CSV table of C-alpha atoms and ligand atoms in Angstrom, one decimal:
chain,number,residue,atom,x,y,z
A,1,MET,CA,-20.3,-58.8,-25.8
A,2,ALA,CA,-19.9,-59.4,-22.1
A,3,ASN,CA,-17.4,-56.5,-22.1
A,4,SER,CA,-19.8,-54.0,-23.7
A,5,THR,CA,-22.7,-55.1,-21.5
A,6,SER,CA,-20.7,-54.4,-18.4
A,7,LEU,CA,-19.5,-51.2,-19.9
A,8,ILE,CA,-23.2,-50.1,-20.4
A,9,VAL,CA,-24.1,-51.2,-16.9
A,10,LEU,CA,-21.1,-49.3,-15.5
A,11,SER,CA,-21.9,-46.1,-17.4
A,12,LEU,CA,-25.5,-46.3,-16.3
A,13,ALA,CA,-24.4,-46.6,-12.7
A,14,PHE,CA,-22.1,-43.7,-13.3
A,15,VAL,CA,-24.9,-41.5,-14.8
A,16,PHE,CA,-27.1,-42.5,-11.8
A,17,MET,CA,-24.4,-41.5,-9.4
A,18,ILE,CA,-23.9,-38.1,-11.0
A,19,ASN,CA,-27.6,-37.5,-11.1
A,20,SER,CA,-28.1,-38.4,-7.4
A,21,ALA,CA,-25.1,-36.2,-6.5
A,22,LEU,CA,-26.6,-33.2,-8.4
A,23,ALA,CA,-30.0,-33.8,-7.1
A,24,ALA,CA,-28.6,-34.3,-3.6
A,25,LYS,CA,-30.7,-31.8,-1.8
A,26,ALA,CA,-33.0,-28.9,-2.6
A,27,PRO,CA,-31.1,-25.7,-1.9
A,28,TYR,CA,-31.5,-23.9,1.4
A,29,ASN,CA,-33.4,-20.8,0.3
A,30,VAL,CA,-32.9,-17.8,2.6
A,31,ALA,CA,-36.3,-16.5,1.6
A,32,SER,CA,-37.9,-19.8,2.9
A,33,LEU,CA,-36.0,-19.4,6.1
A,34,GLY,CA,-37.4,-16.0,7.1
A,35,GLY,CA,-35.3,-13.7,4.9
A,36,LYS,CA,-37.0,-10.9,3.2
A,37,GLY,CA,-35.7,-9.3,0.0
A,38,ASP,CA,-37.4,-6.0,0.7
A,39,GLY,CA,-34.2,-4.1,1.5
A,40,LYS,CA,-35.5,-3.1,4.9
A,41,THR,CA,-36.1,-6.3,7.0
A,42,GLU,CA,-32.9,-7.6,8.6
A,43,SER,CA,-32.3,-11.1,7.2
A,44,THR,CA,-29.2,-12.1,9.1
A,45,LYS,CA,-30.9,-14.9,11.0
A,46,ALA,CA,-32.1,-16.5,7.8
A,47,PHE,CA,-28.5,-16.6,6.5
A,48,ILE,CA,-27.2,-18.0,9.7
A,49,SER,CA,-29.9,-20.7,9.7
A,50,ALA,CA,-29.2,-21.6,6.0
A,51,TRP,CA,-25.5,-21.8,6.8
A,52,ALA,CA,-26.1,-24.0,9.9
A,53,LYS,CA,-28.1,-26.4,7.8
A,54,ALA,CA,-25.7,-26.5,4.8
A,55,CYS,CA,-22.7,-26.9,7.1
A,56,ALA,CA,-24.4,-29.8,9.1
A,57,SER,CA,-25.3,-31.6,5.8
A,58,ALA,CA,-23.3,-34.7,5.1
A,59,GLU,CA,-23.8,-34.1,1.4
A,60,PRO,CA,-22.9,-31.2,-0.8
A,61,ALA,CA,-25.2,-28.3,-0.1
A,62,VAL,CA,-26.5,-25.1,-1.9
A,63,ILE,CA,-27.6,-21.9,-0.2
A,64,TYR,CA,-29.8,-19.9,-2.5
A,65,VAL,CA,-30.4,-16.2,-2.3
A,66,PRO,CA,-33.2,-15.2,-4.7
A,67,ARG,CA,-33.6,-11.8,-6.3
A,68,GLY,CA,-34.2,-8.9,-4.0
A,69,ARG,CA,-32.2,-6.8,-1.5
A,70,PHE,CA,-31.4,-8.7,1.7
A,71,LEU,CA,-30.3,-6.5,4.6
A,72,LEU,CA,-27.5,-8.3,6.4
A,73,HIS,CA,-25.5,-7.3,9.6
A,74,ASN,CA,-22.0,-8.6,10.1
A,75,VAL,CA,-22.0,-12.4,10.0
A,76,VAL,CA,-19.4,-15.2,10.3
A,77,PHE,CA,-19.9,-18.4,8.4
A,78,ALA,CA,-17.7,-20.7,10.3
A,79,GLY,CA,-16.5,-24.3,9.7
A,80,PRO,CA,-15.5,-26.9,10.0
A,81,CYS,CA,-18.5,-28.4,8.2
A,82,LYS,CA,-19.7,-32.0,7.7
A,83,ASN,CA,-19.2,-31.7,3.9
A,84,ASN,CA,-16.7,-29.9,1.7
A,85,ALA,CA,-18.9,-28.5,-1.0
A,86,ILE,CA,-21.1,-25.7,-0.1
A,87,THR,CA,-22.3,-23.3,-2.8
A,88,PHE,CA,-23.8,-19.9,-2.2
A,89,ARG,CA,-25.9,-19.1,-5.3
A,90,ILE,CA,-26.8,-15.5,-5.1
A,91,ALA,CA,-29.3,-14.0,-7.6
A,92,GLY,CA,-30.0,-10.9,-5.5
A,93,THR,CA,-28.1,-8.3,-3.5
A,94,LEU,CA,-26.8,-8.4,0.1
A,95,VAL,CA,-27.0,-4.9,1.6
A,96,ALA,CA,-25.1,-3.7,4.6
A,97,PRO,CA,-27.0,-1.4,7.1
A,98,SER,CA,-27.2,2.2,5.9
A,99,ASP,CA,-25.9,3.3,9.3
A,100,TYR,CA,-22.2,2.5,9.0
A,101,ARG,CA,-21.8,2.3,12.8
A,102,VAL,CA,-23.7,-1.0,12.9
A,103,ILE,CA,-20.9,-3.0,11.2
A,104,GLY,CA,-18.1,-0.4,11.2
A,105,ASN,CA,-16.2,-1.8,14.2
A,106,ALA,CA,-16.4,-5.4,13.0
A,107,ASP,CA,-13.4,-6.6,11.1
A,108,ASN,CA,-15.6,-8.0,8.4
A,109,TRP,CA,-19.1,-7.7,7.1
A,110,ILE,CA,-19.4,-11.2,5.5
A,111,SER,CA,-16.7,-13.6,6.8
A,112,PHE,CA,-15.9,-17.2,6.1
A,113,GLU,CA,-13.6,-18.9,8.6
A,114,ASP,CA,-12.1,-22.4,8.8
A,115,VAL,CA,-14.1,-23.7,5.8
A,116,GLU,CA,-13.2,-26.1,3.0
A,117,GLY,CA,-14.8,-26.2,-0.5
A,118,VAL,CA,-17.0,-23.1,-0.4
A,119,THR,CA,-18.1,-21.5,-3.7
A,120,ILE,CA,-19.8,-18.1,-4.1
A,121,SER,CA,-21.5,-17.7,-7.4
A,122,GLY,CA,-23.0,-14.4,-8.5
A,123,GLY,CA,-24.6,-11.7,-6.4
A,124,ILE,CA,-24.0,-8.1,-5.5
A,125,LEU,CA,-22.5,-7.2,-2.1
A,126,ASP,CA,-23.4,-3.6,-1.4
A,127,GLY,CA,-21.2,-2.4,1.5
A,128,LYS,CA,-22.9,1.1,1.8
A,129,GLY,CA,-19.5,2.6,2.6
A,130,THR,CA,-20.0,6.2,1.3
A,131,ASP,CA,-21.1,7.8,4.6
A,132,LEU,CA,-18.1,6.2,6.4
A,133,TRP,CA,-15.7,7.6,3.8
A,134,ALA,CA,-17.3,11.0,4.3
A,135,CYS,CA,-16.8,10.7,8.0
A,136,LYS,CA,-13.2,9.8,7.5
A,137,ALA,CA,-12.7,12.6,5.0
A,138,ALA,CA,-14.1,15.1,7.5
A,139,GLY,CA,-11.4,14.0,9.9
A,140,LYS,CA,-14.0,13.1,12.5
A,141,SER,CA,-13.6,10.1,14.8
A,142,CYS,CA,-15.1,7.2,12.8
A,143,PRO,CA,-15.0,3.4,13.1
A,144,SER,CA,-12.3,1.9,11.0
A,145,GLY,CA,-14.8,0.1,8.8
A,146,ALA,CA,-15.5,-3.6,7.9
A,147,THR,CA,-14.0,-5.6,5.0
A,148,THR,CA,-16.9,-6.7,2.8
A,149,LEU,CA,-16.0,-10.3,2.1
A,150,SER,CA,-13.3,-12.2,4.0
A,151,PHE,CA,-12.0,-15.7,3.9
A,152,SER,CA,-9.6,-16.9,6.6
A,153,ASN,CA,-7.9,-20.2,7.4
A,154,SER,CA,-9.8,-21.8,4.5
A,155,ASN,CA,-9.1,-24.1,1.6
A,156,ASP,CA,-10.6,-24.7,-1.9
A,157,ILE,CA,-12.6,-21.5,-2.3
A,158,LYS,CA,-14.2,-20.3,-5.5
A,159,VAL,CA,-15.7,-16.9,-6.1
A,160,SER,CA,-17.2,-16.1,-9.4
A,161,GLY,CA,-19.4,-13.4,-10.9
A,162,VAL,CA,-19.5,-11.5,-7.6
A,163,ILE,CA,-19.9,-7.7,-7.6
A,164,SER,CA,-18.7,-5.8,-4.6
A,165,LEU,CA,-19.9,-2.2,-4.3
A,166,ASN,CA,-18.7,0.6,-2.0
A,167,SER,CA,-17.1,-1.4,0.7
A,168,GLN,CA,-16.4,0.4,4.0
A,169,MET,CA,-12.8,-0.9,4.0
A,170,PHE,CA,-11.1,-3.6,1.8
A,171,HIS,CA,-13.6,-5.3,-0.6
A,172,ILE,CA,-12.3,-8.9,-0.5
A,173,VAL,CA,-9.6,-10.3,1.8
A,174,ILE,CA,-7.9,-13.8,1.5
A,175,ASN,CA,-5.9,-14.5,4.6
A,176,GLY,CA,-4.4,-17.9,5.6
A,177,CYS,CA,-6.0,-19.7,2.7
A,178,HIS,CA,-4.8,-22.4,0.2
A,179,ASN,CA,-6.2,-22.9,-3.3
A,180,VAL,CA,-8.5,-20.0,-4.0
A,181,LYS,CA,-9.9,-19.2,-7.5
A,182,MET,CA,-11.6,-15.8,-8.1
A,183,GLN,CA,-12.9,-14.9,-11.5
A,184,SER,CA,-15.2,-12.4,-13.1
A,185,VAL,CA,-15.3,-10.4,-10.0
A,186,LYS,CA,-16.2,-6.7,-10.2
A,187,VAL,CA,-15.2,-4.2,-7.6
A,188,SER,CA,-16.6,-0.7,-7.7
A,189,ALA,CA,-16.0,2.2,-5.4
A,190,SER,CA,-15.0,5.9,-5.7
A,191,GLY,CA,-11.4,6.7,-6.6
A,192,GLN,CA,-11.4,8.9,-3.5
A,193,SER,CA,-12.6,6.2,-1.1
A,194,PRO,CA,-10.0,5.5,1.6
A,195,ASN,CA,-8.5,2.0,2.2
A,196,THR,CA,-10.9,0.3,-0.1
A,197,ASP,CA,-8.4,-2.2,-1.6
A,198,GLY,CA,-10.1,-4.4,-4.2
A,199,ILE,CA,-8.6,-7.8,-3.4
A,200,HIS,CA,-6.1,-8.3,-0.7
A,201,VAL,CA,-4.1,-11.6,-0.4
A,202,GLN,CA,-1.8,-12.5,2.5
A,203,MET,CA,-0.4,-15.6,4.2
A,204,SER,CA,-2.0,-17.7,1.4
A,205,SER,CA,-0.8,-20.0,-1.4
A,206,SER,CA,-2.2,-21.0,-4.8
A,207,VAL,CA,-4.5,-18.1,-5.3
A,208,THR,CA,-5.7,-17.3,-8.8
A,209,ILE,CA,-7.5,-14.1,-9.7
A,210,LEU,CA,-8.8,-13.9,-13.3
A,211,ASN,CA,-10.8,-11.8,-15.7
A,212,SER,CA,-11.8,-9.1,-13.2
A,213,LYS,CA,-12.5,-5.4,-13.2
A,214,ILE,CA,-11.5,-3.3,-10.2
A,215,ALA,CA,-12.2,0.4,-9.8
A,216,THR,CA,-11.5,1.7,-6.3
A,217,GLY,CA,-9.8,4.2,-4.0
A,218,ASP,CA,-6.8,2.1,-3.0
A,219,ASP,CA,-4.9,-0.8,-4.5
A,220,CYS,CA,-6.8,-2.9,-7.1
A,221,VAL,CA,-4.9,-5.9,-5.8
A,222,SER,CA,-2.6,-5.8,-2.7
A,223,ILE,CA,-0.3,-8.7,-1.9
A,224,GLY,CA,0.8,-9.0,1.7
A,225,PRO,CA,3.4,-11.0,3.5
A,226,GLY,CA,3.4,-14.8,3.3
A,227,THR,CA,1.9,-15.0,-0.2
A,228,SER,CA,3.2,-17.7,-2.6
A,229,ASP,CA,2.2,-19.2,-5.9
A,230,LEU,CA,-0.2,-16.3,-6.8
A,231,TRP,CA,-1.5,-15.9,-10.4
A,232,ILE,CA,-3.2,-12.7,-11.5
A,233,GLU,CA,-4.4,-12.5,-15.1
A,234,ASN,CA,-6.6,-10.3,-17.2
A,235,ILE,CA,-7.5,-7.5,-14.8
A,236,LYS,CA,-8.7,-4.0,-15.6
A,237,CYS,CA,-7.6,-1.7,-12.8
A,238,GLY,CA,-8.6,2.0,-12.4
A,239,PRO,CA,-9.2,4.2,-10.8
A,240,GLY,CA,-7.1,2.9,-7.9
A,241,HIS,CA,-3.5,2.6,-6.7
A,242,GLY,CA,-2.5,-0.2,-9.0
A,243,ILE,CA,-1.3,-3.7,-8.2
A,244,SER,CA,1.0,-3.7,-5.2
A,245,ILE,CA,3.2,-6.2,-3.5
A,246,GLY,CA,3.3,-4.7,0.0
A,247,SER,CA,3.5,-3.0,2.2
A,248,LEU,CA,6.1,-5.6,3.2
A,249,GLY,CA,8.5,-5.4,6.2
A,250,LYS,CA,6.2,-3.7,8.7
A,251,ASP,CA,7.2,-6.4,11.2
A,252,GLN,CA,10.6,-7.5,12.2
A,253,GLU,CA,9.7,-11.2,11.8
A,254,GLU,CA,7.8,-11.6,8.6
A,255,ALA,CA,7.1,-14.2,6.0
A,256,GLY,CA,8.2,-13.5,2.4
A,257,VAL,CA,6.4,-13.2,-0.9
A,258,GLN,CA,7.4,-15.8,-3.6
A,259,ASN,CA,6.4,-16.9,-7.1
A,260,VAL,CA,3.9,-14.2,-8.1
A,261,THR,CA,2.7,-13.8,-11.8
A,262,VAL,CA,0.8,-10.7,-12.8
A,263,LYS,CA,-0.1,-10.7,-16.5
A,264,SER,CA,-2.3,-9.0,-19.0
A,265,ILE,CA,-3.3,-6.0,-16.9
A,266,THR,CA,-4.7,-2.7,-18.1
A,267,PHE,CA,-4.2,0.3,-15.8
A,268,PHE,CA,-6.4,3.4,-16.3
A,269,ASN,CA,-5.5,6.7,-14.6
A,270,THR,CA,-4.1,4.9,-11.6
A,271,GLN,CA,-1.7,6.2,-9.0
A,272,ASN,CA,0.7,3.2,-9.6
A,273,GLY,CA,0.9,0.4,-12.1
A,274,LEU,CA,3.1,-2.4,-10.9
A,275,ARG,CA,4.5,-1.7,-7.5
A,276,ILE,CA,6.6,-3.3,-4.8
A,277,LYS,CA,6.6,-1.4,-1.6
A,278,SER,CA,8.3,-2.0,1.8
A,279,TRP,CA,8.7,-0.2,5.0
A,280,GLY,CA,12.1,1.4,5.6
A,281,ARG,CA,12.9,-0.6,8.7
A,282,PRO,CA,14.5,-3.9,9.7
A,283,SER,CA,12.6,-7.1,8.7
A,284,THR,CA,13.1,-10.7,7.7
A,285,GLY,CA,10.7,-10.2,4.8
A,286,PHE,CA,11.4,-10.7,1.1
A,287,ALA,CA,9.9,-10.7,-2.4
A,288,LYS,CA,11.3,-13.0,-5.1
A,289,ASP,CA,10.4,-14.7,-8.3
A,290,ILE,CA,8.0,-12.1,-9.5
A,291,LEU,CA,6.9,-11.8,-13.1
A,292,PHE,CA,5.1,-8.8,-14.4
A,293,GLN,CA,4.1,-9.4,-18.0
A,294,HIS,CA,2.0,-7.8,-20.7
A,295,ALA,CA,0.7,-4.6,-19.1
A,296,VAL,CA,-0.8,-1.5,-20.7
A,297,MET,CA,-0.5,1.8,-18.8
A,298,LEU,CA,-2.9,4.6,-19.6
A,299,ASN,CA,-1.9,7.9,-17.9
A,300,VAL,CA,-0.4,6.1,-14.8
A,301,GLN,CA,1.5,8.3,-12.3
A,302,ASN,CA,4.1,5.6,-11.4
A,303,PRO,CA,3.9,2.8,-13.9
A,304,ILE,CA,6.8,0.7,-12.6
A,305,VAL,CA,7.9,1.4,-9.0
A,306,ILE,CA,9.8,-0.3,-6.2
A,307,ASP,CA,9.7,1.8,-3.1
A,308,GLN,CA,11.6,0.5,-0.1
A,309,ASN,CA,11.4,3.7,1.9
A,310,TYR,CA,7.8,3.7,2.9
A,311,CYS,CA,7.4,5.4,6.2
A,312,PRO,CA,4.1,7.2,6.6
A,313,ASP,CA,4.4,10.4,8.7
A,314,ASN,CA,8.1,9.5,9.1
A,315,LYS,CA,7.3,7.5,12.2
A,316,GLY,CA,8.8,4.3,13.3
A,317,CYS,CA,11.7,4.2,10.8
A,318,PRO,CA,13.9,7.2,11.0
A,319,GLY,CA,17.5,6.5,9.9
A,320,GLN,CA,16.6,2.9,9.2
A,321,VAL,CA,16.7,1.0,6.0
A,322,SER,CA,14.5,-1.7,4.8
A,323,GLY,CA,15.5,-5.3,5.6
A,324,VAL,CA,13.2,-6.6,2.9
A,325,LYS,CA,15.2,-8.4,0.1
A,326,ILE,CA,13.8,-8.0,-3.4
A,327,SER,CA,15.2,-10.3,-6.1
A,328,ASP,CA,14.4,-12.0,-9.4
A,329,VAL,CA,11.7,-9.5,-10.6
A,330,THR,CA,11.0,-9.5,-14.4
A,331,TYR,CA,9.1,-6.7,-16.2
A,332,GLN,CA,8.2,-7.9,-19.7
A,333,ASP,CA,6.1,-6.2,-22.5
A,334,ILE,CA,5.0,-3.2,-20.5
A,335,HIS,CA,4.0,-0.2,-22.5
A,336,GLY,CA,1.8,2.9,-22.5
A,337,THR,CA,1.8,6.4,-21.0
A,338,SER,CA,3.1,7.8,-17.8
A,339,ALA,CA,1.4,10.8,-16.1
A,340,THR,CA,4.7,11.9,-14.6
A,341,GLU,CA,8.2,12.2,-16.0
A,342,VAL,CA,9.7,9.3,-14.0
A,343,ALA,CA,8.0,6.2,-15.4
A,344,VAL,CA,10.4,3.7,-13.9
A,345,LYS,CA,11.6,4.1,-10.3
A,346,PHE,CA,13.6,1.6,-8.4
A,347,ASP,CA,14.3,3.0,-4.9
A,348,CYS,CA,15.7,-0.1,-3.1
A,349,SER,CA,17.2,-0.8,0.3
A,350,SER,CA,20.8,0.4,0.7
A,351,LYS,CA,21.5,-2.5,2.9
A,352,TYR,CA,19.9,-5.2,0.7
A,353,PRO,CA,20.0,-3.8,-2.9
A,354,CYS,CA,17.4,-5.2,-5.3
A,355,SER,CA,19.0,-7.9,-7.4
A,356,ASN,CA,18.4,-9.6,-10.7
A,357,ILE,CA,15.8,-7.2,-12.0
A,358,LYS,CA,15.1,-7.9,-15.6
A,359,MET,CA,13.5,-5.6,-18.1
A,360,LYS,CA,12.4,-6.8,-21.5
A,361,ASP,CA,10.5,-4.8,-24.1
A,362,VAL,CA,9.4,-1.9,-21.9
A,363,LYS,CA,8.2,1.2,-23.6
A,364,LEU,CA,6.7,4.1,-21.6
A,365,THR,CA,6.2,7.6,-22.7
A,366,TYR,CA,5.5,10.9,-21.0
A,367,LYS,CA,3.7,13.6,-23.0
A,368,ASN,CA,4.6,11.7,-26.2
A,369,GLN,CA,8.3,11.7,-25.3
A,370,ALA,CA,10.6,9.2,-23.7
A,371,ALA,CA,10.0,9.1,-20.0
A,372,GLU,CA,12.8,8.9,-17.4
A,373,ALA,CA,14.0,6.1,-15.2
A,374,SER,CA,15.6,6.4,-11.8
A,375,CYS,CA,17.5,3.7,-9.8
A,376,SER,CA,19.1,3.6,-6.5
A,377,HIS,CA,20.6,0.3,-5.1
A,378,ALA,CA,19.1,-1.7,-8.0
A,379,ALA,CA,21.0,-4.2,-10.2
A,380,GLY,CA,19.8,-6.3,-13.1
A,381,THR,CA,19.7,-6.5,-16.9
A,382,SER,CA,17.7,-5.2,-19.8
A,383,HIS,CA,16.8,-6.9,-23.1
A,384,GLY,CA,15.1,-5.7,-26.3
A,385,THR,CA,13.7,-2.2,-26.4
A,386,VAL,CA,13.7,-0.6,-23.0
A,387,GLN,CA,12.4,3.0,-22.8
A,388,PRO,CA,13.1,4.9,-20.7
A,389,THR,CA,16.7,3.7,-21.0
A,390,SER,CA,17.4,1.4,-18.2
A,391,CYS,CA,19.3,2.7,-15.2
A,392,LEU,CA,20.1,-0.8,-13.9
B,401,LIG,C1,4.3,-20.9,-9.2
B,401,LIG,O1,3.0,-20.7,-9.0
B,401,LIG,C2,2.2,-21.3,-10.0
B,401,LIG,C3,0.7,-20.9,-9.7
B,401,LIG,O2,0.6,-19.6,-9.7
B,401,LIG,C4,2.4,-22.8,-10.0
B,401,LIG,O3,1.7,-23.3,-11.1
B,401,LIG,C5,3.9,-23.0,-10.2
B,401,LIG,O4,4.1,-24.4,-10.1
B,401,LIG,C6,4.7,-22.3,-9.1
B,401,LIG,N1,6.1,-22.5,-9.4
B,401,LIG,C7,6.9,-23.0,-8.5
B,401,LIG,C8,8.3,-23.1,-9.0
B,401,LIG,O5,6.6,-23.4,-7.4
């Protein structure tokens, strides 16, 4: 009797605690802080003031962006904050200035720095990049362009249900972060747009990217130096340049990439499927413990590729070989169609050959016939059906 009474009292106290935590504070609504969702009035100050209040709050805080189009210049949401649970709930659209020069020389359009426990839920981020891409395509002198959404030196980040349209440069960048979960993200830009990588991860650990759809002009996901414990699952990629580890080995002293899982990916009409790419020059970089599993290739130019001779314009690496060591890479259950005859290409470093490459149940065709494989300086094993016949 005494026991069950105290149990009831305890659970009531618990329910009360949860309620008061949830009801903590009314959200900071950018429309109540001077923001206007008319697509014309610049609302940057309202966002900065909402962030200042949320960041100064000792309790969890919500910033709310209602329906409408909010014109936003480049902005940094910086920590550290007084709490570690700030949620941006976005019902509307954040719009970059239509003149690309306004944010085009900033590294980022919307940037989070030194924050802990930030969630972004919903919303459309419209980077308005098309005029800048046209400027670049015309070979004029143009600003390099801003990344749409960037997280740096931050921990415990969640992004879900966010749509990123027409970024000037990379759509989403995760740099120097730990514990990041992205899901149900949609990236959309022209297949011709330059350097518009979907999600780029570097110098970060424990990053998960799930259930997302990426159509863009560069890599759907690019994985840079210093990435570890990365999990990518259930992604539709295309158009785009595929999922790429690299470019690695640009710098002499460089952190490696380790423990990456890429599974259940569909590639549509992409330039590459599963790629590892390094510069052909000396470096301490490496890539190891990589699993590529369950991928479907539909008309992909280079479905499986390791390219260690990357050297754009043949500058900065003549006669040099890549120092990047690639090992323990598994390709399992990869099938579909190649748009070129060579569906599997391992072009590894002559100084540090690729080692322990495993192929299991790979079947790729070219024009309804077996495709080809080409290997240089690559060693490993194959199991089950492997078509094209392994050259390892
Ligand atoms: C590899 O990364 C995953 C997360 O992607 C993690 O769960 C796992 O523990 C890591 N494995 C090792 C050996 O560190």
